[in-house]
mmCIF file of C-alpha atoms and ligand atoms in Angstrom:
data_model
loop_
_atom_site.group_PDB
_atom_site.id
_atom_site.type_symbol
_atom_site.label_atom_id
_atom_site.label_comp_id
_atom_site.label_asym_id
_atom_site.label_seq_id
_atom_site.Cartn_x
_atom_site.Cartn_y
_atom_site.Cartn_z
ATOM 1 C CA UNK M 6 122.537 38.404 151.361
ATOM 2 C CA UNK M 7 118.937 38.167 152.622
ATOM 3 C CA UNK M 8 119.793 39.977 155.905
ATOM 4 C CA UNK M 9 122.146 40.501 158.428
ATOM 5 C CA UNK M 10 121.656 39.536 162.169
ATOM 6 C CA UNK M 11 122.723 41.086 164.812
ATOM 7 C CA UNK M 12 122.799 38.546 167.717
ATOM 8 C CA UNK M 13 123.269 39.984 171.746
ATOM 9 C CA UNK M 14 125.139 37.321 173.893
ATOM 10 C CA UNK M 15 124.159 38.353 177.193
ATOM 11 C CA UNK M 16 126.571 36.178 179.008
ATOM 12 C CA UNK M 17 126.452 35.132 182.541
ATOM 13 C CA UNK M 18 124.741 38.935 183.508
ATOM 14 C CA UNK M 19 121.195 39.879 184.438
ATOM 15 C CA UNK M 20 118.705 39.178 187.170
ATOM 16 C CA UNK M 21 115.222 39.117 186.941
ATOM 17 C CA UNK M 22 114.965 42.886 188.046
ATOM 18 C CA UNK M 23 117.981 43.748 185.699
ATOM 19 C CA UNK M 24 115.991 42.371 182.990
ATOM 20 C CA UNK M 25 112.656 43.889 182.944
ATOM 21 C CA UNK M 26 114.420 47.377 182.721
ATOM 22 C CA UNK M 27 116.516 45.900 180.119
ATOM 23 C CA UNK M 28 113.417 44.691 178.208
ATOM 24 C CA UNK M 29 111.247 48.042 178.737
ATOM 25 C CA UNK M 30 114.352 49.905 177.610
ATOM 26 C CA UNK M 31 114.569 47.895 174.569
ATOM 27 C CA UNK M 32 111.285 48.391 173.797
ATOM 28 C CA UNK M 33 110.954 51.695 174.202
ATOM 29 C CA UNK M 34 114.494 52.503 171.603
ATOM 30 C CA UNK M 35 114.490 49.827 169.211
ATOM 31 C CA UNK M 36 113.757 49.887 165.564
ATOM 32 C CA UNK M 37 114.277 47.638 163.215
ATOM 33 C CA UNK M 38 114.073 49.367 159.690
ATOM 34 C CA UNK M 39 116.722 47.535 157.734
ATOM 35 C CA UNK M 40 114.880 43.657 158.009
ATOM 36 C CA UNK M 41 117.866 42.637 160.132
ATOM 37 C CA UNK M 42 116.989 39.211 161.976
ATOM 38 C CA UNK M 43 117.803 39.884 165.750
ATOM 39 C CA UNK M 44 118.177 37.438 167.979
ATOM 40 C CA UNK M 45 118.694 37.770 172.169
ATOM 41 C CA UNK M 46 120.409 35.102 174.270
ATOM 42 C CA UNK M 47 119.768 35.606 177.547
ATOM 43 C CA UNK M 48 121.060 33.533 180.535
ATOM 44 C CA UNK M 49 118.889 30.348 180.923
ATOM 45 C CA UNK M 50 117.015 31.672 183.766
ATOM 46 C CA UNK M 51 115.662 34.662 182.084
ATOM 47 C CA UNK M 52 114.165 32.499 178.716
ATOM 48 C CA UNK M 53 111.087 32.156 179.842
ATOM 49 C CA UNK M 54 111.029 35.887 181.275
ATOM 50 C CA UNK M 55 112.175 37.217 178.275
ATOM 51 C CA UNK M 56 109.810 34.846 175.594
ATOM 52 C CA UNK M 57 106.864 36.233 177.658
ATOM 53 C CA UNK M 58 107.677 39.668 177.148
ATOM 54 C CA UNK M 59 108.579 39.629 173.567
ATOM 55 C CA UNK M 60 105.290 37.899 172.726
ATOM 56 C CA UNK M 61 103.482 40.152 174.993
ATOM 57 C CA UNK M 62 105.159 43.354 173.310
ATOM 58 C CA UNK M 63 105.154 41.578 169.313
ATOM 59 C CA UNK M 64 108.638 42.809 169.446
ATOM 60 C CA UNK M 65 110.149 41.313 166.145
ATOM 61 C CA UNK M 66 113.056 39.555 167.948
ATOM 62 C CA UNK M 67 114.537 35.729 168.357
ATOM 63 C CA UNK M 68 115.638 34.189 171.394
ATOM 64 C CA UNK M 69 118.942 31.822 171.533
ATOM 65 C CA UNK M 70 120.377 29.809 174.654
ATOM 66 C CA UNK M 71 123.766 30.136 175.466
ATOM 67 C CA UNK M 72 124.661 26.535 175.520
ATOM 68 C CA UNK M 73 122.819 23.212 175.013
ATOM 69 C CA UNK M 74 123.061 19.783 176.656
ATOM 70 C CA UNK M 75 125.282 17.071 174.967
ATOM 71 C CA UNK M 76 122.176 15.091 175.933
ATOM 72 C CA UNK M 77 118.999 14.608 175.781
ATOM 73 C CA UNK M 78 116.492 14.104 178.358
ATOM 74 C CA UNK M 79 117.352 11.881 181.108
ATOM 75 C CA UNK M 80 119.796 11.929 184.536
ATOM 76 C CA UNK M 81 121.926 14.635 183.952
ATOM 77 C CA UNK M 82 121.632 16.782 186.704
ATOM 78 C CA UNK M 83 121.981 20.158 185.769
ATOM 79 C CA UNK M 84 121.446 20.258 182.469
ATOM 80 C CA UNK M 85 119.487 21.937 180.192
ATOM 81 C CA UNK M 86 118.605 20.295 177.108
ATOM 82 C CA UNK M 87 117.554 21.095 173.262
ATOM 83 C CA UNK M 88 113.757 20.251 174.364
ATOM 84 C CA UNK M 89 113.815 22.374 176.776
ATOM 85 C CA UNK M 90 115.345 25.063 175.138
ATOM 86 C CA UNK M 91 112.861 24.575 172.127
ATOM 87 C CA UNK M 92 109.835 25.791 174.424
ATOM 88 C CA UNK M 93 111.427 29.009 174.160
ATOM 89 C CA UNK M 94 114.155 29.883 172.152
ATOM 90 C CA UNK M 95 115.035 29.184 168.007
ATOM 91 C CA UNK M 96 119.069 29.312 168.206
ATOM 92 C CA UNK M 97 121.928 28.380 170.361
ATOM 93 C CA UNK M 98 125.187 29.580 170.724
ATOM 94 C CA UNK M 99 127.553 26.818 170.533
ATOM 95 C CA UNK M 100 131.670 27.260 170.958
ATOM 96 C CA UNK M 101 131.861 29.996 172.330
ATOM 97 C CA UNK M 102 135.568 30.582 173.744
ATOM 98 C CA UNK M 103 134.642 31.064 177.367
ATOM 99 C CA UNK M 104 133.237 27.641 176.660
ATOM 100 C CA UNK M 105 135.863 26.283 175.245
ATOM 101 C CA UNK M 106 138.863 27.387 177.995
ATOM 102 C CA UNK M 107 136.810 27.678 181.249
ATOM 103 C CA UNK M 108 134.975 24.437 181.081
ATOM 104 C CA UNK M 109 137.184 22.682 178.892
ATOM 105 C CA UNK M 110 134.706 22.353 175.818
ATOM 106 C CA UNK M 111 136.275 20.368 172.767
ATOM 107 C CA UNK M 112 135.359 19.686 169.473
ATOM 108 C CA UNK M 113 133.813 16.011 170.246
ATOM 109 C CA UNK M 114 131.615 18.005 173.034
ATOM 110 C CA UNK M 115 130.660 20.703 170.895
ATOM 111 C CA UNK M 116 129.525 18.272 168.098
ATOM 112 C CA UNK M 117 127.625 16.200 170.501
ATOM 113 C CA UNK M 118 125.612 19.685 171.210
ATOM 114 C CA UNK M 119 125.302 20.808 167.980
ATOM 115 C CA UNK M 120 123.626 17.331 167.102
ATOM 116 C CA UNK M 121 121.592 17.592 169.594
ATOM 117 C CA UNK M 122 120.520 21.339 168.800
ATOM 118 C CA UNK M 123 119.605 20.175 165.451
ATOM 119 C CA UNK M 124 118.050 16.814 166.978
ATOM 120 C CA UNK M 125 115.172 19.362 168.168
ATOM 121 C CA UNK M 126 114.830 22.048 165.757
ATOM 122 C CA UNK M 127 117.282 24.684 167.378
ATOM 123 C CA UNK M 128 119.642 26.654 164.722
ATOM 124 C CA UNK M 129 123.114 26.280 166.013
ATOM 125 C CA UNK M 130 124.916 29.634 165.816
ATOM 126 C CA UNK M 131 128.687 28.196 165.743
ATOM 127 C CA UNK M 132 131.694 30.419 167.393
ATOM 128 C CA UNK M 133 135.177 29.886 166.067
ATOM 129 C CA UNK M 134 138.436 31.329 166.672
ATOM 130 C CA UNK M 135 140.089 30.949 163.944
ATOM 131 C CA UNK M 136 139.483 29.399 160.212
ATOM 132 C CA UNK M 137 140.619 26.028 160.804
ATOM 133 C CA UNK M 138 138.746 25.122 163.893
ATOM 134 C CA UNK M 139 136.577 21.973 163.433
ATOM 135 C CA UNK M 140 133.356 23.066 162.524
ATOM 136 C CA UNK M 141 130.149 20.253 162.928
ATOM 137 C CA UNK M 142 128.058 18.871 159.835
ATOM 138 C CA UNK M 143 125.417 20.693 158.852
ATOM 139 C CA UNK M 144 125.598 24.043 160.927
ATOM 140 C CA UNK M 145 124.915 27.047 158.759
ATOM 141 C CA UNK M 146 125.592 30.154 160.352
ATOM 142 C CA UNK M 147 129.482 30.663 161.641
ATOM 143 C CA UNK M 148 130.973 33.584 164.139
ATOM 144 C CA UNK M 149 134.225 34.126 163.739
ATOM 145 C CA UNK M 150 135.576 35.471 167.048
ATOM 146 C CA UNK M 151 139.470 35.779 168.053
ATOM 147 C CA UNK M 152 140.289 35.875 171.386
ATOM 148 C CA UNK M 153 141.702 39.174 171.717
ATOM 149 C CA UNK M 154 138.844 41.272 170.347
ATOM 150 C CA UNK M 155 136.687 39.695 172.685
ATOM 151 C CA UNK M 156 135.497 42.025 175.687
ATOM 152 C CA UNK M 157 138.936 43.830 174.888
ATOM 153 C CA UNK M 158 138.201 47.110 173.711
ATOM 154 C CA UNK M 159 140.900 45.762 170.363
ATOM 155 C CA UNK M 160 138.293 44.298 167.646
ATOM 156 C CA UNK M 161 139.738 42.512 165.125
ATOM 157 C CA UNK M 162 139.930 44.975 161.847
ATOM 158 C CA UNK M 163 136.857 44.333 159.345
ATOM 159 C CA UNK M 164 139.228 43.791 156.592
ATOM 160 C CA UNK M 165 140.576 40.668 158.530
ATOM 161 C CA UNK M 166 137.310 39.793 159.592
ATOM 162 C CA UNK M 167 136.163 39.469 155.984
ATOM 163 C CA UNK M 168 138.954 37.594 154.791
ATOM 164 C CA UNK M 169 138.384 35.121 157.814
ATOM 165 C CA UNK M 170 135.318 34.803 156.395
ATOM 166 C CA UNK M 171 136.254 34.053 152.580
ATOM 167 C CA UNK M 172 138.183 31.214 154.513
ATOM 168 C CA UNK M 173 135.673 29.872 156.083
ATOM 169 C CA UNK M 174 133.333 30.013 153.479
ATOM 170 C CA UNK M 175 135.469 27.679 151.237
ATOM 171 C CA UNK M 176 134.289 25.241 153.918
ATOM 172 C CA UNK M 177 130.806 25.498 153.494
ATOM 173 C CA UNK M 178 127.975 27.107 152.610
ATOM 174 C CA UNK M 179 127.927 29.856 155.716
ATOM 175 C CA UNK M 180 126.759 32.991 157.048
ATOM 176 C CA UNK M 181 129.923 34.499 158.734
ATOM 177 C CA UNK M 182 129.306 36.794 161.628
ATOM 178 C CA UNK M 183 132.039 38.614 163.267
ATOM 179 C CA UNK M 184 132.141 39.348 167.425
ATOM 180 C CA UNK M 185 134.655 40.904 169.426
ATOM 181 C CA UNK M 186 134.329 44.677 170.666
ATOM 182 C CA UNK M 187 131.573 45.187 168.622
ATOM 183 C CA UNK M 188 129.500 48.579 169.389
ATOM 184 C CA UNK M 189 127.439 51.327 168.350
ATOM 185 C CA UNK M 190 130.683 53.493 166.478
ATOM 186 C CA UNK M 191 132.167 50.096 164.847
ATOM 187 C CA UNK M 192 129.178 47.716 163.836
ATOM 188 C CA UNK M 193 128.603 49.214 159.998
ATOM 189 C CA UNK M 194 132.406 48.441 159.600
ATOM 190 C CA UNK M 195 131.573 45.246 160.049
ATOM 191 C CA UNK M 196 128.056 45.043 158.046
ATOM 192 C CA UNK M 197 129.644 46.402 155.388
ATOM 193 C CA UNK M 198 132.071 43.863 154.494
ATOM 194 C CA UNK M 199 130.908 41.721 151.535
ATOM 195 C CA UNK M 200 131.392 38.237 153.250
ATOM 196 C CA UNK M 201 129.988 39.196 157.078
ATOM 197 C CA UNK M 202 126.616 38.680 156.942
ATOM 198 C CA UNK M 203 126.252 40.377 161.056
ATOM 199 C CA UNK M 204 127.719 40.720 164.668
ATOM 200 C CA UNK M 205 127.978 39.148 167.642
ATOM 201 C CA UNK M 206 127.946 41.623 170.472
ATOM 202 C CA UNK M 207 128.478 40.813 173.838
ATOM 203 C CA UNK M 208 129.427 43.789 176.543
ATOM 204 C CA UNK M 209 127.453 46.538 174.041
ATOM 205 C CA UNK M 210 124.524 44.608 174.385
ATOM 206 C CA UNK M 211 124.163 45.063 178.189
ATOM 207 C CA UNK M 212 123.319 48.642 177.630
ATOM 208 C CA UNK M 213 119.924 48.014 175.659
ATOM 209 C CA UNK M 214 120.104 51.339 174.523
ATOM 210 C CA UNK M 215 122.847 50.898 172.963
ATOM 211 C CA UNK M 216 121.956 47.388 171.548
ATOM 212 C CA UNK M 217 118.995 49.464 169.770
ATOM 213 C CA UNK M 218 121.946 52.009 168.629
ATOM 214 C CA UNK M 219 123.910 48.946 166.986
ATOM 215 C CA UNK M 220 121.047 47.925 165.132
ATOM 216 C CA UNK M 221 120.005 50.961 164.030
ATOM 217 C CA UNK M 222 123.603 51.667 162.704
ATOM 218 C CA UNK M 223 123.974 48.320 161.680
HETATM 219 P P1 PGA W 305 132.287 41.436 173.424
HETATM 220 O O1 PGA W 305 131.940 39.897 173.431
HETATM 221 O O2 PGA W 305 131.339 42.125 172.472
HETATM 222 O O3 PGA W 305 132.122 41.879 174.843
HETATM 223 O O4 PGA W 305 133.705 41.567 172.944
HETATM 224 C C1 PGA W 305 131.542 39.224 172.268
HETATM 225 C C2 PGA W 305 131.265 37.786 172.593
HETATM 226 O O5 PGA W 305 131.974 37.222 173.445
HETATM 227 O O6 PGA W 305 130.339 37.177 172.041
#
């Protein structure tokens, strides 16, 4: 294993004031002496907000999107496509299960956005639920998330996480994350499973204190 990232999903939360105290808070906790890749998605609306800062600040940090466009550029009005995305961001969270059950996401849709995330250079990071879900050509890093863990308080156990991820593996040549009810007490449960190669985190990662205490366990 080369490293392990640790990846904040910062869902549908944040406003522009929110964020700046986020960011400064960040900056101000995090270290990052284990080489572990890190990578923020942020709500579209704070890319650009966030981009600026890290460059400003040579924090050592990656930017995903939350979702992609099935499409490229053209009449599709509100959308946000993988060009767009490019100008700021490196990864893209595709599959996630909010995705999948509140707007009805299937595996045709999230294939069309994974081609197009790799169509312009974006890494798609790929959320499953389980270890037979469909999972698109050529996508290398893999999150395997259950339902239940996620935002629950109930993660999955690491044991099961890692054998999700043997499975998985025998399907391609992946990283396996894990995600669900990840925090500060639980992530080096999870980081020290031979086949998880990182976290998702989603409601830890609002506090960025604590996101800095997750990585710093990690
Ligand atoms: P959670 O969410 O950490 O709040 O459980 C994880 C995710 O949905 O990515």
């Amino acid at each position: 294993m080369e490293s392990s990232f640790i990846v904040a999903n910062l869902k549908s939360f944040l406003t522009l004031d929110n964020a700046n105290e986020w960011l400064n808070t960040f900056k101000n906790s995090f270290k990052n002496n284990k080489n572990l890749k890190i990578i923020i998605c942020p709500p579209f609306t704070l890319l650009s907000f966030f981009k600026k800062f890290i460059d400003e600040n040579n924090l050592e940090v990656s930017l995903g999107a939350q979702d992609i466009s099935p499409f490229g550029q053209g009449p599709y009005t509100g959308e946000i496509n993988g060009i767009q995305i490019k100008d700021f961001a490196d990864y893209v969270l595709i599959g996630h299960s909010e995705r999948r059950i509140n707007f009805k996401e299937d595996e045709q849709l999230l294939t069309q956005k994974t081609e197009q995330a790799l169509a312009n250079g974006l890494k798609p990071i790929f959320l499953v639920q389980d270890s037979q879900a469909k999972i698109p050509n050529r996508v290398n890093i893999v999150v395997y998330e259950p339902i239940f863990a996620i935002g629950s308080g109930s993660p999955d156990s690491p044991k099961n996480a890692n054998s999700i991820a043997i499975e998985l593996k025998k399907r391609g040549a992946f990283d396996v994350l894990y995600g669900g009810s990840v925090n500060s007490a639980n992530v080096k449960d999870y980081t020290s499973e031979s086949d998880l190669e990182g976290v998702v985190v989603g409601g830890a990662s609002l506090e960025a204190e604590e996101f800095s205490k997750i990585i710093q366990n990690a």
